[in-house]
CSV table of C-alpha atoms in Angstrom, one decimal:
chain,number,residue,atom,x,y,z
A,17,UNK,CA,112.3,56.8,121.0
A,18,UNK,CA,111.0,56.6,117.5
A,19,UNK,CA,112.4,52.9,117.6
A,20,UNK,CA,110.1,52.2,120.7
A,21,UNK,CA,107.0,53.8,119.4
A,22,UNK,CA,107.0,52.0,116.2
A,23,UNK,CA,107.3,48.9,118.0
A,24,UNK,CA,105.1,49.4,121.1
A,25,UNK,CA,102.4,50.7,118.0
A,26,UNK,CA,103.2,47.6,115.8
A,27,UNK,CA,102.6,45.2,118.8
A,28,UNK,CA,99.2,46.9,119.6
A,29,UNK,CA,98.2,46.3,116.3
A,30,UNK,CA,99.0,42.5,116.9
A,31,UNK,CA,97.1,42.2,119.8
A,32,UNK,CA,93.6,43.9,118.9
A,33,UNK,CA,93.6,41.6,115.7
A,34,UNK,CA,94.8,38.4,117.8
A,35,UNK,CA,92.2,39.4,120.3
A,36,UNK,CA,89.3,39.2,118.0
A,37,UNK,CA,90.5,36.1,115.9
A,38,UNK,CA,90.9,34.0,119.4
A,39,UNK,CA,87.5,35.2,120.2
A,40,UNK,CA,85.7,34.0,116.9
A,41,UNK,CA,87.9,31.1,117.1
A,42,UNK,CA,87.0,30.3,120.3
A,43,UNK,CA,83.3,30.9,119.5
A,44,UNK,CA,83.7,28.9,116.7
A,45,UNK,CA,85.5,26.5,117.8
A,46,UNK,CA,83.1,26.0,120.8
A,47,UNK,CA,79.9,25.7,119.0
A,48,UNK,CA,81.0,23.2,116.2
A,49,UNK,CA,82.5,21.1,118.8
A,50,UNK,CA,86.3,21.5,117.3
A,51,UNK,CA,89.0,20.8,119.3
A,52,UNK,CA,91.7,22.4,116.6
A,53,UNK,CA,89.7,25.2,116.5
A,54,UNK,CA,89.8,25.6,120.0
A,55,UNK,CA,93.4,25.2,119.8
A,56,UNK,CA,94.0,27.1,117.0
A,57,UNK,CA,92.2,30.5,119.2
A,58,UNK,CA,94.5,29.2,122.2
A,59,UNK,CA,97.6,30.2,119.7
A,60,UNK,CA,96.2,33.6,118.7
A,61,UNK,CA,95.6,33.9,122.6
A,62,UNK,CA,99.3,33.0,123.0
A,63,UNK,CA,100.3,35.3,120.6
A,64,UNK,CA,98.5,38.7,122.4
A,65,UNK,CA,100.4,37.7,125.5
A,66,UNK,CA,103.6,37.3,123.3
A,67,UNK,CA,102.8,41.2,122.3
A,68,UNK,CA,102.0,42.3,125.5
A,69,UNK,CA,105.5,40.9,126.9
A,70,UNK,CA,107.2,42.7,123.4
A,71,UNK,CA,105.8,45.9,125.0
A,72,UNK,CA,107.0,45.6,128.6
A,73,UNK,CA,110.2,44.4,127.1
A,74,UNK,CA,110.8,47.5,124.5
A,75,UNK,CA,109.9,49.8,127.4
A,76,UNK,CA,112.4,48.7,130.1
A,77,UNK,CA,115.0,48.2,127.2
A,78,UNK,CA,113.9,51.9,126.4
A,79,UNK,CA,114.7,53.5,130.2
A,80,UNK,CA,117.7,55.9,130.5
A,81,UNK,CA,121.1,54.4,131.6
A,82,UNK,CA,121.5,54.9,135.5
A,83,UNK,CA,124.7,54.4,138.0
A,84,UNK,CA,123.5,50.7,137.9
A,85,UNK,CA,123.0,50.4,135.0
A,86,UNK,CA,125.3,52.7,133.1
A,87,UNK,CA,125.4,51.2,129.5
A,88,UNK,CA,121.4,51.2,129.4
A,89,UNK,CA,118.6,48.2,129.6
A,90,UNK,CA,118.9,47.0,126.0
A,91,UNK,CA,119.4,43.7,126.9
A,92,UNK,CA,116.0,43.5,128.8
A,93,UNK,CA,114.4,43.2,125.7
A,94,UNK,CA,116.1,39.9,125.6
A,95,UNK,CA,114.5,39.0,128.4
A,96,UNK,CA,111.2,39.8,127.0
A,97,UNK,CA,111.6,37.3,124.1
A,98,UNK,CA,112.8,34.4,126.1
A,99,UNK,CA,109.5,34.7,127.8
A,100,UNK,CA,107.6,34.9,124.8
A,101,UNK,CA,109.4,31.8,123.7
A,102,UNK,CA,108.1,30.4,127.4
A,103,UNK,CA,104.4,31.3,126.7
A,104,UNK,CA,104.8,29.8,122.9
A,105,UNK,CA,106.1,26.3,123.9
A,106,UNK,CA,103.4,26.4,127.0
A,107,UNK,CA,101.0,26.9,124.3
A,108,UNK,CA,102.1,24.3,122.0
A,109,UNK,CA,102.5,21.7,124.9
A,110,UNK,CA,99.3,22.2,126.2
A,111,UNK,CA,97.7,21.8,122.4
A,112,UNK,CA,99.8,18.7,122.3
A,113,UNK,CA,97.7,17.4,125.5
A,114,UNK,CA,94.6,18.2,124.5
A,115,UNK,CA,94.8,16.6,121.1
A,116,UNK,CA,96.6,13.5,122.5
A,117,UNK,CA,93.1,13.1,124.5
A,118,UNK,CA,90.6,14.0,122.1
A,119,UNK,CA,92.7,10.7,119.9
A,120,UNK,CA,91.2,8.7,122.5
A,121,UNK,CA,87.9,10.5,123.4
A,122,UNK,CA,86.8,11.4,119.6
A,123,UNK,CA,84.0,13.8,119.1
A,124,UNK,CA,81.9,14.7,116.2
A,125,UNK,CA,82.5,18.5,115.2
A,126,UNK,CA,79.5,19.9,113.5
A,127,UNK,CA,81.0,23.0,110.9
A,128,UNK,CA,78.6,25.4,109.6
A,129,UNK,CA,79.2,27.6,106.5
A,130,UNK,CA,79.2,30.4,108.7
A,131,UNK,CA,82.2,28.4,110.5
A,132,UNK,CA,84.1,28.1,107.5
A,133,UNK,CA,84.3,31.6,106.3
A,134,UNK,CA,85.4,32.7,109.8
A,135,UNK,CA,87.9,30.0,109.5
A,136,UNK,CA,89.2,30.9,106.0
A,137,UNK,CA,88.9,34.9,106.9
A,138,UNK,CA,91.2,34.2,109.7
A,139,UNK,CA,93.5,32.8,107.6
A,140,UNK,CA,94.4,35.8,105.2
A,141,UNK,CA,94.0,38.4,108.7
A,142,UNK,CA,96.9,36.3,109.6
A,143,UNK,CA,99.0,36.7,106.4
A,144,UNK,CA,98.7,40.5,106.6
A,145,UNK,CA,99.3,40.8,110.2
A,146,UNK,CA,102.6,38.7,109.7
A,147,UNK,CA,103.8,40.3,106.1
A,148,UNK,CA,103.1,43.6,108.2
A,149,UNK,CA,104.9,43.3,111.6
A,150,UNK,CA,107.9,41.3,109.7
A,151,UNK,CA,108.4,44.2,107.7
A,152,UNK,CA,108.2,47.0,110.9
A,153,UNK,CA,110.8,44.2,112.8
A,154,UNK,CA,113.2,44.6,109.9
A,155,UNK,CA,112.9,48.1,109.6
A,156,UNK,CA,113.4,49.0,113.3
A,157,UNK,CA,116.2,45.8,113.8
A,158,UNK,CA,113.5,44.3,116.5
A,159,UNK,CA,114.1,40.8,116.9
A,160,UNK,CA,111.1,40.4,119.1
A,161,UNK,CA,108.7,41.9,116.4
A,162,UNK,CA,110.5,39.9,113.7
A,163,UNK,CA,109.8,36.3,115.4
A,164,UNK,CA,105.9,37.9,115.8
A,165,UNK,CA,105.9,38.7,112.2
A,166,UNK,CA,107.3,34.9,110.9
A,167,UNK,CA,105.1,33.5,114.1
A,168,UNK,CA,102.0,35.1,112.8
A,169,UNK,CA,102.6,34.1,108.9
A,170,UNK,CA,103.7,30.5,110.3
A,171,UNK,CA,99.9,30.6,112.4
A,172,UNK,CA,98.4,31.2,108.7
A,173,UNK,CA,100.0,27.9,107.5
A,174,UNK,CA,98.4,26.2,110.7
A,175,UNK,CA,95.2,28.2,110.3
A,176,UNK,CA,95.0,26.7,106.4
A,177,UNK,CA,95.4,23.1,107.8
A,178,UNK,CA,92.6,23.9,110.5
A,179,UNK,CA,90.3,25.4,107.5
A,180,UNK,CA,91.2,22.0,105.0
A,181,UNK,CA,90.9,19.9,108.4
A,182,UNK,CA,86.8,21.4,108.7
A,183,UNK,CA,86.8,20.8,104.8
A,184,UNK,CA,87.7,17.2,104.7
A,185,UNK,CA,85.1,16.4,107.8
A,186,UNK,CA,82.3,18.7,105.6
A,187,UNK,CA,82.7,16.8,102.9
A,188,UNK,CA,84.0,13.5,103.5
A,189,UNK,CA,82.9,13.0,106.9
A,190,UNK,CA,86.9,12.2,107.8
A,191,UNK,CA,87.9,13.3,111.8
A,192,UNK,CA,91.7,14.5,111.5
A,193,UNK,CA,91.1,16.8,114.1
A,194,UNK,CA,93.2,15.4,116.6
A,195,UNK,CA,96.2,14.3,114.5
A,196,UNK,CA,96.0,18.3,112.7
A,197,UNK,CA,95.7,19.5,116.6
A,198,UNK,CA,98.8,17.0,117.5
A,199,UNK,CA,100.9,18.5,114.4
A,200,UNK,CA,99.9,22.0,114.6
A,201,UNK,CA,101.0,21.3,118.5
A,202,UNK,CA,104.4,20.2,117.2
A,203,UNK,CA,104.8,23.0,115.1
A,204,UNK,CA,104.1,25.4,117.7
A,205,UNK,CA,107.2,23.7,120.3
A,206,UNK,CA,109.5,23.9,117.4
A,207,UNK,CA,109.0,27.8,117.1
A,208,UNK,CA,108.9,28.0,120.6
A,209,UNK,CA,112.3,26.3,120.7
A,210,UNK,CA,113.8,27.8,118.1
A,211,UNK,CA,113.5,31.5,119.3
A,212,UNK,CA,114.7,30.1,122.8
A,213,UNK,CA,117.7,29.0,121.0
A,214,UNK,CA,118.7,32.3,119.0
A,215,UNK,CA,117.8,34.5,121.6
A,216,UNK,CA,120.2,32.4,124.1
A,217,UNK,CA,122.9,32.8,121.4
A,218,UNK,CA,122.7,36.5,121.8
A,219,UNK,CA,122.7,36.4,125.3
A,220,UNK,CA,126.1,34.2,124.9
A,221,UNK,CA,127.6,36.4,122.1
A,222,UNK,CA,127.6,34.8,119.0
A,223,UNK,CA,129.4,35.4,116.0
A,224,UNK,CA,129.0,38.7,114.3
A,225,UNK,CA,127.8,38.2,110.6
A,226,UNK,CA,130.8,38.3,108.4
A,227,UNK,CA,129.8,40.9,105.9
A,228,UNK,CA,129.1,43.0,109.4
A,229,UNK,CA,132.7,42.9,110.3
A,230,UNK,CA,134.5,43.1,107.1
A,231,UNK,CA,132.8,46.2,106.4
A,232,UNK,CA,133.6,47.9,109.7
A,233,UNK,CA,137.1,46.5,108.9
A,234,UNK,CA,136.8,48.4,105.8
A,235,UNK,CA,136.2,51.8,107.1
A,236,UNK,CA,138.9,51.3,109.6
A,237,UNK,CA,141.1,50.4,107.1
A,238,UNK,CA,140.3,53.6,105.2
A,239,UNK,CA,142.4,55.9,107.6
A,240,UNK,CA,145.4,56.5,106.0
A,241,UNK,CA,147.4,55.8,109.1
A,242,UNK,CA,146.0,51.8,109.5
A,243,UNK,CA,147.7,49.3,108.0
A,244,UNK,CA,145.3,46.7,109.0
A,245,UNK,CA,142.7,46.2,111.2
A,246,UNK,CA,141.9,43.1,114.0
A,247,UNK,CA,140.2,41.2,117.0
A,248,UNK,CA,137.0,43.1,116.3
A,249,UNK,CA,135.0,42.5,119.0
A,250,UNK,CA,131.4,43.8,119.5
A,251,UNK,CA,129.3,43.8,122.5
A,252,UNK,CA,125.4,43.8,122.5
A,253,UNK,CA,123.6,46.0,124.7
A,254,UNK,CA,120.0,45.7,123.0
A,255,UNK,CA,119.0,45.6,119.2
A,256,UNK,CA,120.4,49.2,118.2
A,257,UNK,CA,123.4,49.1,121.2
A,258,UNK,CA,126.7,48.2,120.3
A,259,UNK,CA,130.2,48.6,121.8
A,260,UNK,CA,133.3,47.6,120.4
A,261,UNK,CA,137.3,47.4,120.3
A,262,UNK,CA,139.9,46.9,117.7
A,263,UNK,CA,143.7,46.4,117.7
A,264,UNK,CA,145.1,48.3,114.5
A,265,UNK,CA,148.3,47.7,113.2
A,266,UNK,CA,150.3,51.8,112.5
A,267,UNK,CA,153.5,52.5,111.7
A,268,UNK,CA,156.1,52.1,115.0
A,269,UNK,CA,157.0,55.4,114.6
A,270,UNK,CA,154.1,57.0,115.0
A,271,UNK,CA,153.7,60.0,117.7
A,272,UNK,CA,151.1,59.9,120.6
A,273,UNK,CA,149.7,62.7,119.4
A,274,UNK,CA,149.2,61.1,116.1
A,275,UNK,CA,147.9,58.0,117.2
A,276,UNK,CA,145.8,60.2,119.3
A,277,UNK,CA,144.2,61.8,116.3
A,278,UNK,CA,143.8,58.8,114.3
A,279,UNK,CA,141.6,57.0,117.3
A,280,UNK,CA,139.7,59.7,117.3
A,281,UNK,CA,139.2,59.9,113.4
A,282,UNK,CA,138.6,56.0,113.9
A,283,UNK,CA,136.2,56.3,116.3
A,284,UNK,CA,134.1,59.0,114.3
A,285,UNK,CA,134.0,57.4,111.3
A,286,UNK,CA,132.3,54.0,112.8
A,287,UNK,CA,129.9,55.3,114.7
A,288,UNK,CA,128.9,57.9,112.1
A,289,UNK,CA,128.9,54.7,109.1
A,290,UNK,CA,127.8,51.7,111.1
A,291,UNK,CA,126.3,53.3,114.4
A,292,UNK,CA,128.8,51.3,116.0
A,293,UNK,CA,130.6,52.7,119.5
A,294,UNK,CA,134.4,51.7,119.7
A,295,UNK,CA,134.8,52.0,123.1
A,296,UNK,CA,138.9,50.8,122.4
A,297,UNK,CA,141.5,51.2,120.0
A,298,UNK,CA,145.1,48.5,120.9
A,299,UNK,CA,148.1,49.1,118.8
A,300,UNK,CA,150.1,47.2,117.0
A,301,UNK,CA,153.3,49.1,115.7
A,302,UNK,CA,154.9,47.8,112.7
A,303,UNK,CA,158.4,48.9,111.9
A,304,UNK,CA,159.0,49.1,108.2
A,305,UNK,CA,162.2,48.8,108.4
A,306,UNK,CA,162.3,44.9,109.4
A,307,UNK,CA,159.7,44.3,106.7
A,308,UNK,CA,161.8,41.1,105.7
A,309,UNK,CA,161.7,39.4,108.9
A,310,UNK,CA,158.0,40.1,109.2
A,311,UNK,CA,157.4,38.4,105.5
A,312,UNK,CA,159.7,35.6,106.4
A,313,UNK,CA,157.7,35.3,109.4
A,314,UNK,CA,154.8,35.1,107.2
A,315,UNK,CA,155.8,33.0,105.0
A,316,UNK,CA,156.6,30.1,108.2
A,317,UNK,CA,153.4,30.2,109.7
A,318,UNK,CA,151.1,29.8,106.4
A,319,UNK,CA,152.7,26.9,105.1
A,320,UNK,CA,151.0,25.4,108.3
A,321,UNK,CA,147.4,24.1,107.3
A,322,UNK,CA,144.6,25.4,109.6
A,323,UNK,CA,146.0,29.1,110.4
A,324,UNK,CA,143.7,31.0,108.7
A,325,UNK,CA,145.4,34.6,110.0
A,326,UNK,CA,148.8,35.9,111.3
A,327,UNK,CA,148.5,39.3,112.9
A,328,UNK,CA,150.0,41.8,115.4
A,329,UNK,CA,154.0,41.2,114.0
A,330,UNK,CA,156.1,42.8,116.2
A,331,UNK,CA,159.7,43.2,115.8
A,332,UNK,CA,162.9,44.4,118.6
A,333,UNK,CA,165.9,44.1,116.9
A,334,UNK,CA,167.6,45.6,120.2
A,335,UNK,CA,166.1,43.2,122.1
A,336,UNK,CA,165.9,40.6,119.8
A,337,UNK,CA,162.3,40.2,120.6
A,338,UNK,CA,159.5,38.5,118.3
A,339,UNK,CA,155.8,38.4,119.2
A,340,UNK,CA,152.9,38.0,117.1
A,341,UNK,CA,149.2,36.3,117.1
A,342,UNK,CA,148.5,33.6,115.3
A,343,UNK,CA,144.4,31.7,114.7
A,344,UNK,CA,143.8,28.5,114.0
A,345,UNK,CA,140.5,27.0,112.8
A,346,UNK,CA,138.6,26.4,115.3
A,347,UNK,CA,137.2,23.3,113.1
A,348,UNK,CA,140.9,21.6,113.4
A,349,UNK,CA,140.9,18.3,116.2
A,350,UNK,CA,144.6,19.2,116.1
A,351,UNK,CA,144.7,22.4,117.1
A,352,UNK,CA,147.1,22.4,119.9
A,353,UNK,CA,149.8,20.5,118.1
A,354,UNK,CA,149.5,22.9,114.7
A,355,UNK,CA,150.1,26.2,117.4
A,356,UNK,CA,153.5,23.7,118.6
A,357,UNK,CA,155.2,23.2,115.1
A,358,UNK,CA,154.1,26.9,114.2
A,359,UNK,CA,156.3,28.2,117.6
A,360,UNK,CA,158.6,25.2,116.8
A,361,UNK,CA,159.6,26.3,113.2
A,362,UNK,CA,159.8,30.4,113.8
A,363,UNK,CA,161.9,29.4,116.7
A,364,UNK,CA,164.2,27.5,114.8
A,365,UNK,CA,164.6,30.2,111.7
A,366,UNK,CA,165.2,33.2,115.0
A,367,UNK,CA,167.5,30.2,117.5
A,368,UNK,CA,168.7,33.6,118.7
A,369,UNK,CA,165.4,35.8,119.5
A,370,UNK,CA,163.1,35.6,121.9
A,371,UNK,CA,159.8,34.2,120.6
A,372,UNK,CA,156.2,34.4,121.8
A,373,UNK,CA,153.2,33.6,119.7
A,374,UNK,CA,149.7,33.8,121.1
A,375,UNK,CA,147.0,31.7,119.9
A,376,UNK,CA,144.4,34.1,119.2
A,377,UNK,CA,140.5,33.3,118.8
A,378,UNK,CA,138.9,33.6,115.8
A,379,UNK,CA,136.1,36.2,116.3
């Protein structure tokens, strides 16, 4: 709730100032006969409908789970930004048309020193707005607020162009307006696009951050009872939502009741460090006792370039079984034959067992 307020507080904040910069803009704009002005209060314009959407998004990602919905509506806040990356590259198209024609239908602008200090005024409004709501995005992990924050400090860098753009004409009598309007218009798309694109690769799932995973690794690996920890897998259900499982490699003879108590010590111990909900805990049980097949094993597969991890050993001397995991890069063309020659080779140092390998993903 405090996560929701602080946004839903930050974003008001955006929109009374973008409010009264597009309408001194606009005013501006208007009476000096600027197109990039013009354009320029179209983008603050853009930017209170980007706020507006931040809100409806934050409060529908903010309703109770229900027997729909049972894991919450986290990931409508998703939803929120990909519209606001609609209404951005809307914005930035339509400033792309209308500076295209004014190339063609040139008018005069006529800047007055009045003009000017709006113009420049506007500029460092911007740079606090954006230096402000980046810093409440970071501190509440709001992606939607972040992108607002480096949107609205991005808008001061068009904002200065617009201000040298008036300059130049003032003093030189030199009409960039169109070809300012036509970049700032490009620059505009490209933000657009660019927060379509990240917030479609958390829709997909992409990869964790690295330094995210080894340190939830870490903790794992802290029970006394782990002897290693893989296929961490996390799940996004909004910002702040996250539901995992692990495989964990224990010793094979290990009770249920121990195992029992070692999930749940597990489980604790992420959430309580990371905030982090392991929903489940596979096993992998290592028997110490055939710790020289496991290292010969180990010693097979990683003379094989492009298997960058061996996991999940699992040895039945009654049975004469051998299983185990085994990732390859996922950068390697040759993927498919390297998996071959590694079954191939611990087939032929076991021609007796039973072998099964499975190509594992790298997460």
């Amino acid at each position: 709730m405090e996560r929701e307020k602080v946004i839903i507080r930050t974003s008001m904040v955006g929109i009374i100032t973008n409010i009264m910069l597009a309408v001194f803009k606009a005013i501006v704009g208007i009476i000096a006969g600027s197109i990039v002005v013009v354009l320029d209060a179209l983008n603050n314009l853009s930017d209170v409908i980007s706020s507006v959407v931040t809100i409806i998004g934050t409060k529908l990602a903010g309703k109770k789970p229900d027997k729909e919905h049972p894991l919450g509506h986290g990931r409508a806040e998703y939803i929120g930004t990909m519209l606001v990356a609609g209404i951005i590259l809307y914005a930035g198209i339509i400033a792309g048309k209308e500076s295209a024609e004014r190339i063609f239908n040139k008018g005069e602008p006529d800047y007055s020193v009045l003009s000017l200090v709006i113009i420049a005024a506007a500029v460092v409004v911007k740079i606090v707005l954006g230096k402000y709501v980046s810093a409440k995005g970071r501190e509440v992990n709001s992606g939607s607020l972040t992108a607002s924050g480096s949107d609205a400090l991005f808008d001061a860098v068009l904002s200065s162009s617009v201000l040298a753009t008036a300059l130049i004409f003032k003093f030189s009598g030199i009409n960039l307006e169109a070809y300012v309007g036509l970049l700032i218009s490009a620059f505009i798309i490209r933000a657009g696009i660019e927060m379509l694109r990240e917030t479609i690769d958390d829709i997909l799932g992409k990869r964790m951050d690295r330094d995210v995973i080894n340190s939830i690794s870490d903790t794992i690996c802290s029970d006394e009872k782990v002897l290693g920890a893989y296929d961490l897998i996390l799940h996004s259900y909004g910002q702040d939502k996250l539901i995992g499982s692990v495989h964990v490699e224990v010793p094979a003879d290990m009770t249920a009741a121990e195992i029992d108590r070692m999930e749940r010590r597990i489980t604790e111990k992420v959430y309580s460090s990371h905030g982090i909900i392991l929903a489940g805990i596979g096993i992998y049980a290592i028997d110490q006792n055939c710790s020289d097949i496991r290292e010969n094993i180990l010693n097979i597969v990683r003379r094989h370039d492009g298997v960058i991890q061996i996991h999940g050993i699992f040895v039945d001397t009654d049975a004469k079984n051998l299983v185990f995991d085994v990732i390859i890069d996922y950068e390697r063309k040759d993927k498919s034959e390297i998996f071959s020659a590694v079954c191939e080779d611990v087939q032929k140092a076991y021609p007796d067992w039973n072998v099964s390998v499975n190509l594992d993903i790298d997460i």
